[in-house]
GROMACS .gro file of N, CA and C in nm:
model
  504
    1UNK      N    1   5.469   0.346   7.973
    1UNK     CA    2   5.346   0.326   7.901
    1UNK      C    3   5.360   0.373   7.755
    2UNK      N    4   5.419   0.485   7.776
    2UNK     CA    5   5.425   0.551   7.590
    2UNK      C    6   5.539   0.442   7.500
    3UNK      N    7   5.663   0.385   7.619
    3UNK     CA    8   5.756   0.276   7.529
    3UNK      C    9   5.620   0.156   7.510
    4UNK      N   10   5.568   0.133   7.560
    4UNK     CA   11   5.445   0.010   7.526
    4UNK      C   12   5.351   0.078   7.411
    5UNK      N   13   5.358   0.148   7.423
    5UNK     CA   14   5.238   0.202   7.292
    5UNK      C   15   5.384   0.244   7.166
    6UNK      N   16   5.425   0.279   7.186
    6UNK     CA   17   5.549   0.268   7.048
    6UNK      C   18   5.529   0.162   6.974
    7UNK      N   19   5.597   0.081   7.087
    7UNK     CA   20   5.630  -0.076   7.040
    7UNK      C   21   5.505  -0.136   7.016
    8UNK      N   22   5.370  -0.126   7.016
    8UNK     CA   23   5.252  -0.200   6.971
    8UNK      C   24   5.278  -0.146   6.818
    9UNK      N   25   5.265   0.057   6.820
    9UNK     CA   26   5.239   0.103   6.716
    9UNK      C   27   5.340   0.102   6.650
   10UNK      N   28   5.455   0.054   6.628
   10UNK     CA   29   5.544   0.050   6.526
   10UNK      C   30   5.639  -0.079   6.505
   11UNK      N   31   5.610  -0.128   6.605
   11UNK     CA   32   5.662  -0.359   6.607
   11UNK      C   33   5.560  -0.444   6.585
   12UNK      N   34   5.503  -0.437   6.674
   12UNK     CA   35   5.346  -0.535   6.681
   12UNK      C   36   5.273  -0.497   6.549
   13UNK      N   37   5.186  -0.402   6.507
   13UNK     CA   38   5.098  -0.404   6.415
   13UNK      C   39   5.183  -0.439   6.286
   14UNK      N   40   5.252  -0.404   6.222
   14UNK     CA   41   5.331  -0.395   6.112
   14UNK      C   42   5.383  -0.530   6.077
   15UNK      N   43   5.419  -0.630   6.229
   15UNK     CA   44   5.448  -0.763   6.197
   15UNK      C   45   5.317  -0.826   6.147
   16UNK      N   46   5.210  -0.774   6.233
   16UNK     CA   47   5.092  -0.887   6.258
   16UNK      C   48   5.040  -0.838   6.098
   17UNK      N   49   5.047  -0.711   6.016
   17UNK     CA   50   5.001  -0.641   5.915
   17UNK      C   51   5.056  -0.781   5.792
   18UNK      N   52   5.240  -0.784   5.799
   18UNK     CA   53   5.289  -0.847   5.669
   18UNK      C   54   5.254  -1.013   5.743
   19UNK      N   55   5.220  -1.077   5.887
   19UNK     CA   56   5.226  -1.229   5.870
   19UNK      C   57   5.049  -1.236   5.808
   20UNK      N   58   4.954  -1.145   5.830
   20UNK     CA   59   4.854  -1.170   5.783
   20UNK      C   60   4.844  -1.181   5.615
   21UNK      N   61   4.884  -1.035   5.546
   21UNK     CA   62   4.953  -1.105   5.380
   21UNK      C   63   5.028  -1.217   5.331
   22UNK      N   64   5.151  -1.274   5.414
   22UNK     CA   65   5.190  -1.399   5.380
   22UNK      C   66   5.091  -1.478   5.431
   23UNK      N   67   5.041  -1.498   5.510
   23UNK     CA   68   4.948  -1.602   5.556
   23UNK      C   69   4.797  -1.631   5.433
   24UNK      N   70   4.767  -1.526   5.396
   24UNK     CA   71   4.716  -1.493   5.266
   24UNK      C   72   4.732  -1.539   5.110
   25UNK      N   73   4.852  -1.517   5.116
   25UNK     CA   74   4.961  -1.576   5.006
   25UNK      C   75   4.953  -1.690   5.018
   26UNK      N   76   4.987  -1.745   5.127
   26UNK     CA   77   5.028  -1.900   5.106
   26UNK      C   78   4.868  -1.986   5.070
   27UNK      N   79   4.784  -1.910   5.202
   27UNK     CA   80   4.641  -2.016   5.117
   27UNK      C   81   4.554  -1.990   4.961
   28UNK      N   82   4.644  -1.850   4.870
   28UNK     CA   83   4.583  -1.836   4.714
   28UNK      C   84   4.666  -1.913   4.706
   29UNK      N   85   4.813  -1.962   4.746
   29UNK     CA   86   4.898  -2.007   4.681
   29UNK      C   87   4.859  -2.158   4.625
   30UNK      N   88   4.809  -2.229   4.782
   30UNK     CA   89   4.771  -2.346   4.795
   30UNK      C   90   4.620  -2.380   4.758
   31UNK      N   91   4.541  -2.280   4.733
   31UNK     CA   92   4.423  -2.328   4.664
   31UNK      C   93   4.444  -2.313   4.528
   32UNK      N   94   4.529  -2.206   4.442
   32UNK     CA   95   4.595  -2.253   4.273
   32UNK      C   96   4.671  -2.361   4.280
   33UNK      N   97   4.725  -2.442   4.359
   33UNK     CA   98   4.824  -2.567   4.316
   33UNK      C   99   4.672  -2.686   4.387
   34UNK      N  100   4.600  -2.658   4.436
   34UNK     CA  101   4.511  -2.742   4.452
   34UNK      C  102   4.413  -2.782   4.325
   35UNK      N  103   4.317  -2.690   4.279
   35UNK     CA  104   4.315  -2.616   4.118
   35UNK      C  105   4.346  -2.684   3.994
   36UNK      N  106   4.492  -2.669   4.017
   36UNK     CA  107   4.626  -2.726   3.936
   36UNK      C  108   4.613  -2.883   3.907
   37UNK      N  109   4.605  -2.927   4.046
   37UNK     CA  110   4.607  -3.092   4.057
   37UNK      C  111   4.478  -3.145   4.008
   38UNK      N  112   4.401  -3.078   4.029
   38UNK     CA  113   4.259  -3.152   4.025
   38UNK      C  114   4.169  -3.133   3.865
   39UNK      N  115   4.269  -3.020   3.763
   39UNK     CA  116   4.316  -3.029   3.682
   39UNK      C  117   4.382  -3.120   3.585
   40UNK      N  118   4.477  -3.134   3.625
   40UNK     CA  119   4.590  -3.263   3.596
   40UNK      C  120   4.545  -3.405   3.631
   41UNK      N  121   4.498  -3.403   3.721
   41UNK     CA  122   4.377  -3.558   3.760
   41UNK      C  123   4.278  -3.548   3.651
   42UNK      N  124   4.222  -3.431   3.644
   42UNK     CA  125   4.124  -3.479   3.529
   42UNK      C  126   4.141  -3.463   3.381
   43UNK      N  127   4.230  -3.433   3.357
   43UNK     CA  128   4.266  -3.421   3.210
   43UNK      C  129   4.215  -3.491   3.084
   44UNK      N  130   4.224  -3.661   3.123
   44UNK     CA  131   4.179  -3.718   3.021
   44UNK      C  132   4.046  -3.692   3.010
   45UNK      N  133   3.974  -3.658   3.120
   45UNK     CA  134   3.852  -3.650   3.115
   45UNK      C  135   3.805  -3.533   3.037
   46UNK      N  136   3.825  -3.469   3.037
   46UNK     CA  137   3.831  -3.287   2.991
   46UNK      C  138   3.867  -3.292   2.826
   47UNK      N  139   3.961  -3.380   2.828
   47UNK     CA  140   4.004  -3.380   2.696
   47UNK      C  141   3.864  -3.470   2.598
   48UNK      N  142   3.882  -3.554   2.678
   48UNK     CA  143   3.705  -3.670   2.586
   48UNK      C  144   3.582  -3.608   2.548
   49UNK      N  145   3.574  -3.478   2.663
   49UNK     CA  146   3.429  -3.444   2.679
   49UNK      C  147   3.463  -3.311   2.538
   50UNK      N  148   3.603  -3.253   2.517
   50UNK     CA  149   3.609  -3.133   2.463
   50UNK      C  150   3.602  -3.210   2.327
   51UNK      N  151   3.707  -3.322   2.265
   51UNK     CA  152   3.677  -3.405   2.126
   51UNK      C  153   3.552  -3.440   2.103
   52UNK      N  154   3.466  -3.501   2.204
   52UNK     CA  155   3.345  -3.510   2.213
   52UNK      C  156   3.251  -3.391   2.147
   53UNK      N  157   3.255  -3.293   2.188
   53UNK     CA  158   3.187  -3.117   2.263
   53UNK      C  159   3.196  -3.109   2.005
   54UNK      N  160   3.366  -3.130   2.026
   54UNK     CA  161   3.409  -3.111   1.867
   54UNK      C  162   3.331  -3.201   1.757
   55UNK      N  163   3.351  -3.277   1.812
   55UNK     CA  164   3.300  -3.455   1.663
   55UNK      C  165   3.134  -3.355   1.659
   56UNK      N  166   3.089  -3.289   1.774
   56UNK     CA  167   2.932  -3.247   1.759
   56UNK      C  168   2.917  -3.164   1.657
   57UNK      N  169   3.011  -3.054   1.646
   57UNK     CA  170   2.972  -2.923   1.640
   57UNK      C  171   3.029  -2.912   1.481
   58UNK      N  172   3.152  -2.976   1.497
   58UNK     CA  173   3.225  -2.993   1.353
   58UNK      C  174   3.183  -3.049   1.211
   59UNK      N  175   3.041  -3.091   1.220
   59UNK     CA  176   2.951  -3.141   1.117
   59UNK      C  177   2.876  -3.040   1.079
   60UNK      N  178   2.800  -2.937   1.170
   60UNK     CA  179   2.683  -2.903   1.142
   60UNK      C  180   2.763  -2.761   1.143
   61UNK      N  181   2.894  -2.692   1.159
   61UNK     CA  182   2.954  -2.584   1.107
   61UNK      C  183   3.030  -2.582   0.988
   62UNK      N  184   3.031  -2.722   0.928
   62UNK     CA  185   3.086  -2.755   0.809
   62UNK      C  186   3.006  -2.698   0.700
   63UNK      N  187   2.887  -2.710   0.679
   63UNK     CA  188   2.788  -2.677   0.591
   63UNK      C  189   2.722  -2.513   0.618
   64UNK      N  190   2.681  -2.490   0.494
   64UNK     CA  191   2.587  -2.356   0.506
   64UNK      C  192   2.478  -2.401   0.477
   65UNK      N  193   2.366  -2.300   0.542
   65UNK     CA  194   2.211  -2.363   0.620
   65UNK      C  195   2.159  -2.244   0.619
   66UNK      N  196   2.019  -2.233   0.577
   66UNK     CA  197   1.913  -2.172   0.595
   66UNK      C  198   1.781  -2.250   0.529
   67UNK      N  199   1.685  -2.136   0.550
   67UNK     CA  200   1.560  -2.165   0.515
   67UNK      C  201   1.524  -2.213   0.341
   68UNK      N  202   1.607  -2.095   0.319
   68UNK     CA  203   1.597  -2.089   0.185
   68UNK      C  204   1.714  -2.099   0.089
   69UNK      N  205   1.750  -2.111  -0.038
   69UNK     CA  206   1.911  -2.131  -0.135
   69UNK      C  207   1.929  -1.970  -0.101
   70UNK      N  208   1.849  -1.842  -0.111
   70UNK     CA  209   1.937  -1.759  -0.081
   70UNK      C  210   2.007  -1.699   0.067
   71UNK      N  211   1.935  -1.737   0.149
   71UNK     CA  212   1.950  -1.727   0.260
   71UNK      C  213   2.128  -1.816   0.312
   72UNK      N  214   2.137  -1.937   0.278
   72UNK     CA  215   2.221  -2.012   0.278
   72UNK      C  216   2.342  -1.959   0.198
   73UNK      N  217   2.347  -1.860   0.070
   73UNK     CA  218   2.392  -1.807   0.002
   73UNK      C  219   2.453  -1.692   0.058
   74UNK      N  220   2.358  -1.633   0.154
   74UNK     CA  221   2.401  -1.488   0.258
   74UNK      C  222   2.468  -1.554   0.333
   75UNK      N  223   2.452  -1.691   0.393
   75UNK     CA  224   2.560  -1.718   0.491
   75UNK      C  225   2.741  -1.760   0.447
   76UNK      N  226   2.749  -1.821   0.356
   76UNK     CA  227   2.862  -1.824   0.255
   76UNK      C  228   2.928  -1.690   0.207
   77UNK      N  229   2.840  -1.603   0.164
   77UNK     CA  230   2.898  -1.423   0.157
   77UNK      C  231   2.975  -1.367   0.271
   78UNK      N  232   2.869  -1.402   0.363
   78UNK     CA  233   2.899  -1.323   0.487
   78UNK      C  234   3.051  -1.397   0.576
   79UNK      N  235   3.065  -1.532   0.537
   79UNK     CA  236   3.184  -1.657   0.546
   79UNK      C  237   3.305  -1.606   0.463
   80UNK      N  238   3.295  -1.525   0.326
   80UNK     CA  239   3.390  -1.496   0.266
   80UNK      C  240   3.439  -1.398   0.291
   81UNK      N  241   3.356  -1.291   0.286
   81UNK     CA  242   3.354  -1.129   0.349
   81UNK      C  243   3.480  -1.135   0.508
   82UNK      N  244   3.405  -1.232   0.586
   82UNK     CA  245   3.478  -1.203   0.675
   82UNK      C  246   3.620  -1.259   0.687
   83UNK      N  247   3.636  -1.397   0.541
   83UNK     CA  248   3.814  -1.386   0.558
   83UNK      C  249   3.870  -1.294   0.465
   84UNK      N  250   3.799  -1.239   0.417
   84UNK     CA  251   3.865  -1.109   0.312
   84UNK      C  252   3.915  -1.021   0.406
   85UNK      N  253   3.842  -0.969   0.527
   85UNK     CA  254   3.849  -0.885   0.589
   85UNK      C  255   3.963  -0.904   0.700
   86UNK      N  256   3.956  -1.042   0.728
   86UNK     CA  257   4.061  -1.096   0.810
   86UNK      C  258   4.207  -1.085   0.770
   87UNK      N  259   4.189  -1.104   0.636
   87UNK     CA  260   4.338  -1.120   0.559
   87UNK      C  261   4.384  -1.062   0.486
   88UNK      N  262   4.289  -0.903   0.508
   88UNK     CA  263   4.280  -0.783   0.424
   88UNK      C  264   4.366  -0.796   0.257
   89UNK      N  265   4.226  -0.840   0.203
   89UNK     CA  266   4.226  -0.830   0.073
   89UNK      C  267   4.102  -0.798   0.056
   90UNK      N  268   4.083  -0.728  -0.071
   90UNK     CA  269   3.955  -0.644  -0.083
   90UNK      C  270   3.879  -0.728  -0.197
   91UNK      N  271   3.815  -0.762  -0.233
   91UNK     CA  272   3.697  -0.841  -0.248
   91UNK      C  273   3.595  -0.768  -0.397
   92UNK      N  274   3.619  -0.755  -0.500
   92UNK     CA  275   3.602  -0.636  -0.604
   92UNK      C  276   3.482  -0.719  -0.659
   93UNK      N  277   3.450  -0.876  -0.681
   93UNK     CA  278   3.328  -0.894  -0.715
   93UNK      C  279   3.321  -1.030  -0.609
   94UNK      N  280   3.171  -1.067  -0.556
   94UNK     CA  281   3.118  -1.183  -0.498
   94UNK      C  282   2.993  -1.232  -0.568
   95UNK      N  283   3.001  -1.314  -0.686
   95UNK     CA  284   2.876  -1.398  -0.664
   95UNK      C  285   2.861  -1.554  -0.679
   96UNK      N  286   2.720  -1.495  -0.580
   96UNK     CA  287   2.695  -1.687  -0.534
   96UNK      C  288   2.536  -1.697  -0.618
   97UNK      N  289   2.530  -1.825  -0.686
   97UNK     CA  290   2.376  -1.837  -0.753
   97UNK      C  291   2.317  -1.893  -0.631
   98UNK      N  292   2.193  -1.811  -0.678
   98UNK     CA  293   2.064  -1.881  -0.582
   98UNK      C  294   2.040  -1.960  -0.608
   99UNK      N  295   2.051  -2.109  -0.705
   99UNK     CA  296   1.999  -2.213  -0.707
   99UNK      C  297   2.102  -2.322  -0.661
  100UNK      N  298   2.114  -2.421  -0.575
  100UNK     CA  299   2.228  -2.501  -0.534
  100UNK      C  300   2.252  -2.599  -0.659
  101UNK      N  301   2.339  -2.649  -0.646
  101UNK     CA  302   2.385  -2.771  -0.770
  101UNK      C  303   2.356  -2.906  -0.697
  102UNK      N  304   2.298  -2.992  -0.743
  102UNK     CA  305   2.262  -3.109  -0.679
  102UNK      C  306   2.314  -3.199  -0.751
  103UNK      N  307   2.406  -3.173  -0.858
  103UNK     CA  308   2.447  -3.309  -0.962
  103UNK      C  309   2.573  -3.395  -0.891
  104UNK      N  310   2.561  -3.523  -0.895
  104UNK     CA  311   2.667  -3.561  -0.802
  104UNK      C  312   2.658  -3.570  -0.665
  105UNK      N  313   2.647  -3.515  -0.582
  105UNK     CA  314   2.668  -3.470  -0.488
  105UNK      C  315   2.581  -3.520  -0.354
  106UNK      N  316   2.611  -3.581  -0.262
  106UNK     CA  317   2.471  -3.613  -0.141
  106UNK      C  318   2.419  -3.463  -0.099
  107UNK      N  319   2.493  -3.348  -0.094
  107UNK     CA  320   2.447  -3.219  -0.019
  107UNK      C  321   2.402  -3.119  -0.110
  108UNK      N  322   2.314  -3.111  -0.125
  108UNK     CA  323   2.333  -2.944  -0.247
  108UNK      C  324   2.420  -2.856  -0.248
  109UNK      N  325   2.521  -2.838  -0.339
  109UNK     CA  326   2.615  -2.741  -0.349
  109UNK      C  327   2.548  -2.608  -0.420
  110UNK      N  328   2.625  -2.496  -0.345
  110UNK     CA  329   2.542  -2.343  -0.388
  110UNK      C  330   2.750  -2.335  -0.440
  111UNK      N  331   2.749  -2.261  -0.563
  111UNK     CA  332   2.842  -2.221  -0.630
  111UNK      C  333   2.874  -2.064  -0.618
  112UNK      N  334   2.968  -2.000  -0.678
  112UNK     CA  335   2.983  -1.887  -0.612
  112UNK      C  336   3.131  -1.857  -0.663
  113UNK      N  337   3.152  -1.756  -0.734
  113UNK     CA  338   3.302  -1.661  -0.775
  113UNK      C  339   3.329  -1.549  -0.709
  114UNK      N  340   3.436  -1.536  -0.747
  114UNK     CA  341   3.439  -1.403  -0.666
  114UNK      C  342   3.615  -1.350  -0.776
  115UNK      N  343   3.605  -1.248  -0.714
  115UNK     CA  344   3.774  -1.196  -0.760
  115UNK      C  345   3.798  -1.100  -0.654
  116UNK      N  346   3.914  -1.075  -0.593
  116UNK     CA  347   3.961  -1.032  -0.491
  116UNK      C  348   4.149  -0.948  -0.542
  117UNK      N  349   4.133  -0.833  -0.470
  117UNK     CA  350   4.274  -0.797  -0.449
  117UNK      C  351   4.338  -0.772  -0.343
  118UNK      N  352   4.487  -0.813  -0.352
  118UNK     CA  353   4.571  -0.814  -0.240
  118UNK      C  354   4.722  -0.838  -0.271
  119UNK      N  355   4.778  -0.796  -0.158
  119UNK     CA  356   4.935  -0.844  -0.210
  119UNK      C  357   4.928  -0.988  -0.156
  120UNK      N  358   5.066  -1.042  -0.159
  120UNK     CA  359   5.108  -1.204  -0.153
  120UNK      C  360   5.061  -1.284  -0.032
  121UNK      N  361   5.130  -1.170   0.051
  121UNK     CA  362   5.079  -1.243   0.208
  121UNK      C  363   4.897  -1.238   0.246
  122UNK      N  364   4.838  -1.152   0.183
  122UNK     CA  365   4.671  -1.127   0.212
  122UNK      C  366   4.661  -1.237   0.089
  123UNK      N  367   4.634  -1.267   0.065
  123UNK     CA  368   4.617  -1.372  -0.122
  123UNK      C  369   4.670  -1.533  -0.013
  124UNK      N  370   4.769  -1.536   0.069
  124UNK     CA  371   4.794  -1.615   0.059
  124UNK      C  372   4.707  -1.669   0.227
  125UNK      N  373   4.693  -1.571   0.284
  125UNK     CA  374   4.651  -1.611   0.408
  125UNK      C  375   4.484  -1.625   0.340
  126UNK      N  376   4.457  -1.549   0.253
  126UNK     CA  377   4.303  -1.563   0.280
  126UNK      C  378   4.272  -1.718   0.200
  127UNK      N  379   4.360  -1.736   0.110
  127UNK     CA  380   4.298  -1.926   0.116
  127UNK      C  381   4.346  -1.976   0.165
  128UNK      N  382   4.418  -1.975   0.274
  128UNK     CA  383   4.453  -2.040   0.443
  128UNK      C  384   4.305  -2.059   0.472
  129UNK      N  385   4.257  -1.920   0.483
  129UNK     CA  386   4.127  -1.903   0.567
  129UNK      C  387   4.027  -1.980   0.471
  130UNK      N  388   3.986  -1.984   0.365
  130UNK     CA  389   3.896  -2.054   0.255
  130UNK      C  390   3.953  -2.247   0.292
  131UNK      N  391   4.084  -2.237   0.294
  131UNK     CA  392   4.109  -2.390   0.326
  131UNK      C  393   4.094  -2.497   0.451
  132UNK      N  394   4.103  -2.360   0.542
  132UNK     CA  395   4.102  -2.436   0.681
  132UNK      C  396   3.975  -2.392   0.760
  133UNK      N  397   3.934  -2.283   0.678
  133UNK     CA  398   3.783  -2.235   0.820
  133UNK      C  399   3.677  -2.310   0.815
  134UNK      N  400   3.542  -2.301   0.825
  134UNK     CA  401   3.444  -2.349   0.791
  134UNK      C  402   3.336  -2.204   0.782
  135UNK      N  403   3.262  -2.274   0.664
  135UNK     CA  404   3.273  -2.414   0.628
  135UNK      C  405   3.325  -2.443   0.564
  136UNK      N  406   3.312  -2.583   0.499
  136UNK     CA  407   3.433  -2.675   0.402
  136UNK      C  408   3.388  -2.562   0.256
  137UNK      N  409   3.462  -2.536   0.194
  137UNK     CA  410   3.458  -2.480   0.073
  137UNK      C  411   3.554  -2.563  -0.063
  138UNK      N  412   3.511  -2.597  -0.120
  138UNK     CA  413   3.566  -2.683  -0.245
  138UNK      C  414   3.626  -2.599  -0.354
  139UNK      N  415   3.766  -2.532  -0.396
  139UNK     CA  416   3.770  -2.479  -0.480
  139UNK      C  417   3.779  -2.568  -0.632
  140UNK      N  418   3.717  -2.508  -0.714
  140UNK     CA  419   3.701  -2.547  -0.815
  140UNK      C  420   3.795  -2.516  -0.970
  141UNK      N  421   3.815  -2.330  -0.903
  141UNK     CA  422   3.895  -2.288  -1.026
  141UNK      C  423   3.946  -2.172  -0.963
  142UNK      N  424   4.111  -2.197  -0.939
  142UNK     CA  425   4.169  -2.041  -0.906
  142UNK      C  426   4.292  -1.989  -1.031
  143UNK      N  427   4.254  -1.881  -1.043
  143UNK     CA  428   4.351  -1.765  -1.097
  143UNK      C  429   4.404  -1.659  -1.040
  144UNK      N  430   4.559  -1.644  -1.029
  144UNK     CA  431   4.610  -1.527  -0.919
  144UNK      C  432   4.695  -1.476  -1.100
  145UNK      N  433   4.700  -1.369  -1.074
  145UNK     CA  434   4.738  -1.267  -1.167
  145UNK      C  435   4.791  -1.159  -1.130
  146UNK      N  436   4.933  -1.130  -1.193
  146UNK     CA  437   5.035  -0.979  -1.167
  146UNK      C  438   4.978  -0.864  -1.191
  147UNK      N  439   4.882  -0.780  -1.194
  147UNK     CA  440   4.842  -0.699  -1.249
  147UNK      C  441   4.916  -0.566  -1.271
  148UNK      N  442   5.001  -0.493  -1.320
  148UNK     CA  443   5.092  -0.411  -1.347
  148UNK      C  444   5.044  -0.299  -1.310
  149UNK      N  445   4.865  -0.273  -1.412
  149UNK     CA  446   4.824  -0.143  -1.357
  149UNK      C  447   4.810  -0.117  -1.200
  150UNK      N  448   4.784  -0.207  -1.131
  150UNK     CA  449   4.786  -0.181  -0.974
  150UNK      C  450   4.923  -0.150  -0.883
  151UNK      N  451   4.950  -0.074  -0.860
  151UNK     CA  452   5.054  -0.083  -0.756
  151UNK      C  453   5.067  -0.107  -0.657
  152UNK      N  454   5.230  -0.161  -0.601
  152UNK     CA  455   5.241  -0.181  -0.476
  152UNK      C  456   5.267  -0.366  -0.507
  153UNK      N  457   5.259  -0.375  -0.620
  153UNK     CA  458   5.305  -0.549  -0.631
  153UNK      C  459   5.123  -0.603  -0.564
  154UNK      N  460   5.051  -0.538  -0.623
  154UNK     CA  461   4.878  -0.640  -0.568
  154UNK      C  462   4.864  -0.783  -0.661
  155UNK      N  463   4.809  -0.829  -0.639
  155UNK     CA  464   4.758  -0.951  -0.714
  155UNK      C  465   4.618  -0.974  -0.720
  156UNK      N  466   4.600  -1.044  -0.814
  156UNK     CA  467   4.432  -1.026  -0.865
  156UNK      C  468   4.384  -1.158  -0.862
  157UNK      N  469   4.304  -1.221  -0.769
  157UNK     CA  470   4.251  -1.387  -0.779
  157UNK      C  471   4.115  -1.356  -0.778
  158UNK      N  472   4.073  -1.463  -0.877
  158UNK     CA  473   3.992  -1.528  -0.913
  158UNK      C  474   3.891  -1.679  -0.901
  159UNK      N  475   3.845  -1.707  -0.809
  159UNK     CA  476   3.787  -1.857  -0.808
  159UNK      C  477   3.667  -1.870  -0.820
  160UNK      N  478   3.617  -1.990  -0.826
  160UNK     CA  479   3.523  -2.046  -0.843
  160UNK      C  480   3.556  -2.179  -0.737
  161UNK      N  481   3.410  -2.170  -0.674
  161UNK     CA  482   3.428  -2.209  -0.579
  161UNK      C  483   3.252  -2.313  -0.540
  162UNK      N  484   3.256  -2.410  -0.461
  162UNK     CA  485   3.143  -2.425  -0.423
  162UNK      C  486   3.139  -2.497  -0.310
  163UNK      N  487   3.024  -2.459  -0.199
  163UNK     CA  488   2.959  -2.524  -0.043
  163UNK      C  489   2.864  -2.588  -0.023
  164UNK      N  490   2.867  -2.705   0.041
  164UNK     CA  491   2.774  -2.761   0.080
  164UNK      C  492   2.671  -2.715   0.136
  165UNK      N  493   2.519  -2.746   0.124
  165UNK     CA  494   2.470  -2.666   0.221
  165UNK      C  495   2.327  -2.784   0.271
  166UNK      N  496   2.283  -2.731   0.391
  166UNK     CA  497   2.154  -2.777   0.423
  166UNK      C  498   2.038  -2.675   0.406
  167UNK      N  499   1.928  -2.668   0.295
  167UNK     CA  500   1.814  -2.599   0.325
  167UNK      C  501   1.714  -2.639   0.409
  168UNK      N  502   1.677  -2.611   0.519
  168UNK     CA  503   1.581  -2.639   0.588
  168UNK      C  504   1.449  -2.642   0.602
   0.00000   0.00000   0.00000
């Protein structure tokens, strides 16, 4: 009786312990490759609805929007601020006029300078970020400059710049 209770407690449970984990295994295994497929079946679909989801959203994040020209103006600041911050360069003056420019143009453009410092790679990523983020930003007039008194090899830019915007 005690060889029968051994062999439960140290053959039997321990098998029945690891076929219940593989048995486990195999059906996460087979519901991620199930997952997987039904995935891969739908792809094109996923893909239409996400270009789709984009052509929407990619218009109305293009532009800066508020109630008012300054409000729309805070949102463009707060747009620059954060690739300054992204691409750590420090940001020494920002201004945007409160009145938009309407000459030309189907959208009212709000205008806006700024001068910023940084070394090469921050200078160079942050009009990455001005070129490729949104919203669309139009530069108008840039100046990058060696500045000697600064150390550490910084550079000093300058633009002029202007955004489309919607006042509401």
């Amino acid at each position: 009786m005690s060889v029968l209770a051994l062999l439960v407690a140290f053959v039997a449970l321990p098998l029945e312990r690891r076929w219940s984990q593989r048995e486990a295994l195999i059906d996460s295994s087979a519901e991620r490759l199930s997952r997987l497929r039904s995935l891969v079946a739908s792809e094109s679909a996923l893909r239409s609805t996400l270009a789709t989801r984009e052509r929407g959203t990619a218009g109305a994040r293009s532009v800066v929007s508020g109630r008012t020209p300054a409000l729309a103006a805070a949102e463009l600041q707060s747009a620059v601020q954060s690739y300054a911050l992204r691409s750590r360069v420090s940001v020494n003056r920002l201004d945007v006029a409160g009145a938009p420019d309407t000459a030309g143009t189907i959208l009212p453009m709000i205008p806006a300078s700024l001068q910023a410092v940084g070394d090469i790679h921050g200078i160079s990523e942050f009009l990455s970020f001005l070129e490729a983020g949104t919203p669309v930003m139009e530069i108008r007039e840039m100046t990058i400059v060696s500045n000697s008194s600064l150390r550490g090899g910084l550079l000093q830019l300058s633009l002029a710049l202007r955004v489309p915007s919607v006042i509401e």
